[in-house]
């Protein structure tokens, strides 16, 4: 009788196991969850009404790429450099620089990718593959690729968000999309054009999100020649953040990076993601 009960229990265990699958999230944590119970993961940001009530009467005094609260480098005691690549999307280019990404993978160069919602929609499968690669850290490049403003400021001919509510949406809608698709909530944000007012930066900070720009203008919106990209990167100091693009395959970015990386390594530099580093 005991043997029969053990056999029956083992059979039940095996049958239940057939109805499960392994779900691997970006954090590399493996969970065994019944297939029909796998649900989208959502972040836990403050709600829009709370942000509106906090910031609706604040008036900004600053506008630009380096306003109060924007992070442009990171603290390190090593010869470390962070390469960051924007994927802008929409009319600003939803292509993929495959040569650049292949080089980073082949040479095991870690990087932080700031990805726009419009680019994700055009390249969802490629985005998911990048998000699953531990070489890349995925962060938020906004929903509609707008400058982040609470008064509708303009940068490079692009009208920014015009209110506290629009600034909230520009940050959070793509934040939620990335969270649901990857299982990991981004905690960094870079706006379209990298322009902000300081109130918009405060909104991001209140949401627990760091606004990250750069200390090295790596390709000037993918307009630099390969030589200019190489020269910009070779000017690096420890703790620098380089801003480049991964959505413009016809630019000089890929070749400039390919030429600069081995020379930077010869100078003793290593490449790091921004996660686990204190920004400043």
C-alpha positions in Angstrom: 0.0 0.0 0.0 2.8 2.4 0.9 4.6 1.6 -2.4 1.3 2.3 -4.3 0.9 5.7 -2.6 4.5 6.7 -3.4 4.1 5.7 -7.0 0.8 7.7 -7.3 2.5 10.8 -5.7 5.4 10.5 -8.1 3.1 10.3 -11.1 1.1 13.4 -9.9 4.4 15.3 -9.5 5.5 14.5 -13.0 2.1 15.4 -14.5 2.2 18.8 -12.7 5.7 19.4 -13.9 4.6 19.0 -17.5 2.4 22.1 -17.2 5.2 24.4 -16.2 8.0 26.3 -18.0 11.1 28.2 -17.0 10.7 32.0 -17.4 14.0 33.8 -17.5 13.9 37.6 -16.8 16.6 40.2 -17.6 17.8 40.0 -14.1 18.9 36.4 -14.7 16.6 35.2 -12.0 14.9 32.0 -13.0 11.3 31.3 -11.9 9.2 28.2 -12.5 5.7 29.5 -13.0 2.6 27.8 -14.4 2.4 28.9 -18.0 -1.2 30.3 -17.8 -0.2 32.4 -14.7 2.6 34.3 -16.4 1.6 38.0 -16.2 3.2 41.2 -17.5 5.4 42.8 -14.9 4.7 46.5 -14.1 6.8 49.0 -12.2 5.7 50.8 -9.1 6.1 54.5 -10.0 4.3 57.2 -8.2 0.9 58.0 -9.9 0.3 60.9 -12.2 -2.0 62.8 -9.8 0.7 62.8 -7.1 3.3 64.2 -9.5 0.8 66.8 -10.7 0.0 68.0 -7.2 3.7 68.2 -6.3 5.0 70.1 -9.4 2.1 71.8 -11.1 3.0 75.3 -9.6 6.7 75.1 -10.1 8.3 77.4 -12.6 11.7 76.4 -14.2 14.6 78.8 -14.6 17.0 76.6 -16.5 17.0 74.9 -19.9 19.7 72.9 -21.6 21.8 69.7 -21.4 23.5 70.3 -18.1 20.8 71.8 -15.9 20.7 71.1 -12.2 20.2 67.4 -11.3 21.4 65.9 -14.6 24.2 63.3 -14.2 27.1 63.5 -16.7 29.7 61.1 -15.3 30.3 58.4 -12.6 32.6 57.9 -9.7 35.5 55.4 -10.1 39.0 54.8 -8.9 39.8 52.8 -12.1 40.4 53.8 -15.7 36.8 53.1 -16.6 34.6 54.6 -19.4 30.9 54.1 -20.1 29.8 53.9 -23.7 26.1 54.8 -24.0 24.1 54.4 -27.2 20.8 56.1 -28.0 18.1 54.4 -30.2 15.9 57.3 -31.1 13.1 55.9 -33.2 10.4 57.6 -35.3 11.4 60.3 -37.7 14.8 60.4 -35.9 15.7 57.0 -37.3 14.4 53.5 -36.4 17.3 51.7 -38.1 19.8 49.4 -36.4 23.6 49.8 -36.7 24.3 46.0 -37.0 28.0 46.6 -37.6 28.3 48.5 -34.3 26.3 46.0 -32.2 28.2 43.0 -33.8 31.5 44.6 -32.9 30.5 45.3 -29.3 29.4 41.7 -29.0 32.4 40.2 -30.6 34.8 42.3 -28.5 32.8 41.9 -25.4 32.4 45.6 -24.9 29.6 46.3 -22.3 27.4 49.3 -23.0 24.3 51.1 -21.8 21.5 51.4 -24.4 18.9 54.2 -24.0 16.0 53.0 -26.1 13.0 55.0 -27.3 9.5 53.6 -27.4 9.1 54.2 -31.2 12.3 52.3 -31.9 11.1 49.4 -29.8 7.9 49.2 -31.8 9.9 49.1 -35.1 12.4 46.6 -33.8 10.7 44.6 -31.1 12.5 41.2 -31.7 15.9 42.9 -31.9 15.1 44.8 -28.7 14.2 41.7 -26.8 17.5 40.0 -28.0 19.5 43.0 -26.8 17.6 43.0 -23.5 18.5 39.3 -22.9 22.2 39.9 -23.5 24.0 40.7 -20.2 26.5 42.7 -22.2 23.9 45.5 -22.5 22.0 47.5 -19.9 18.7 48.8 -21.2 17.5 52.2 -20.1 14.8 54.7 -21.1 15.1 57.2 -24.0 11.5 58.4 -23.7 8.1 57.7 -25.3 7.9 60.3 -28.2 11.6 61.4 -28.2 10.8 64.9 -26.9 12.9 67.3 -24.9 11.7 67.1 -21.3 10.1 70.4 -20.3 7.1 71.5 -18.3 6.5 74.6 -20.4 7.0 73.4 -24.0 10.5 74.5 -24.6 12.1 73.6 -27.9 15.5 72.1 -28.7 17.0 71.5 -32.2 13.6 72.3 -33.7 11.8 69.7 -31.6 9.0 70.9 -29.3 9.3 69.5 -25.8 6.6 68.3 -23.5 4.4 71.2 -22.6 3.3 70.4 -19.0 4.0 68.4 -15.9 1.5 65.8 -17.1 3.2 65.5 -20.5 6.6 65.2 -18.9 5.3 62.4 -16.7 4.0 60.6 -19.7 7.2 61.0 -21.7 9.1 59.3 -18.9 6.6 56.7 -17.7 4.9 55.2 -20.8 8.2 53.9 -22.2 9.3 53.0 -18.7 6.3 50.7 -18.3 6.8 49.3 -21.8 10.4 48.3 -21.1 9.4 46.9 -17.7 6.7 44.7 -19.2 8.8 43.5 -22.1 12.0 42.7 -20.2 10.9 42.1 -16.6 13.3 44.8 -15.4 12.4 48.4 -14.6 14.8 51.0 -16.0 16.1 53.5 -13.5 17.8 55.9 -15.9 16.3 58.3 -18.4 17.7 60.4 -21.3 15.3 62.6 -23.2 15.2 63.2 -26.9 17.8 65.8 -27.7 19.1 65.4 -24.1 17.5 68.8 -23.2 15.6 69.5 -19.9 14.4 72.1 -17.5 15.3 71.6 -13.9 11.6 71.0 -12.9 11.3 68.1 -15.4 14.5 66.7 -13.9 13.0 67.0 -10.4 10.0 65.0 -11.7 12.2 62.2 -12.8 14.1 62.2 -9.6 10.9 62.1 -7.6 10.0 59.0 -9.6 13.3 57.4 -8.5 14.8 57.8 -12.0 18.2 59.4 -12.7 18.5 61.7 -15.7 21.7 60.8 -17.5 23.5 62.8 -20.1 27.2 62.8 -21.0 30.6 64.2 -20.5 31.8 63.1 -24.0 29.8 64.1 -27.1 30.7 61.0 -29.0 29.0 61.5 -32.3 27.0 64.7 -32.1 23.7 63.0 -33.0 25.4 60.6 -35.4 26.7 63.5 -37.5 30.4 63.0 -36.8 32.7 61.3 -39.2 34.5 58.2 -38.0 37.6 60.2 -37.3 35.7 62.7 -35.2 34.1 59.9 -33.2 37.5 58.3 -32.7 39.0 61.6 -31.6 36.2 62.3 -29.2 36.4 58.9 -27.5 40.2 59.1 -27.2 39.8 62.3 -25.1 38.3 60.1 -22.3 39.1 60.5 -18.7 38.1 57.9 -16.0 34.4 58.2 -15.1 33.4 59.7 -18.4 30.0 58.9 -20.1 30.1 58.9 -23.9 27.0 59.7 -25.8 26.7 57.9 -29.2 23.9 56.4 -31.4 23.0 52.8 -32.5 20.2 53.7 -34.9 22.1 55.4 -37.7 24.0 52.7 -39.6 25.1 55.2 -42.3 26.9 57.4 -39.8 30.6 57.3 -38.8 29.7 56.0 -35.4 30.5 52.3 -35.8 33.8 52.8 -37.6 34.9 55.4 -35.0 34.1 53.1 -32.1 35.9 50.2 -33.9 39.0 52.3 -34.3 38.9 53.8 -30.8 38.2 50.8 -28.6 41.5 49.0 -29.1 43.5 52.3 -28.6 41.5 53.0 -25.4 42.3 49.5 -24.1 46.0 50.1 -24.9 45.7 53.2 -22.7 44.4 51.0 -19.8 40.7 51.7 -20.1 38.0 49.2 -19.5 34.3 49.6 -20.5 31.5 49.5 -18.0 27.8 49.7 -17.8 26.3 52.5 -15.7 24.6 50.2 -13.3 26.4 49.7 -10.0 28.2 53.0 -10.4 27.5 56.2 -8.5 26.5 58.9 -11.0 27.5 62.5 -10.6 
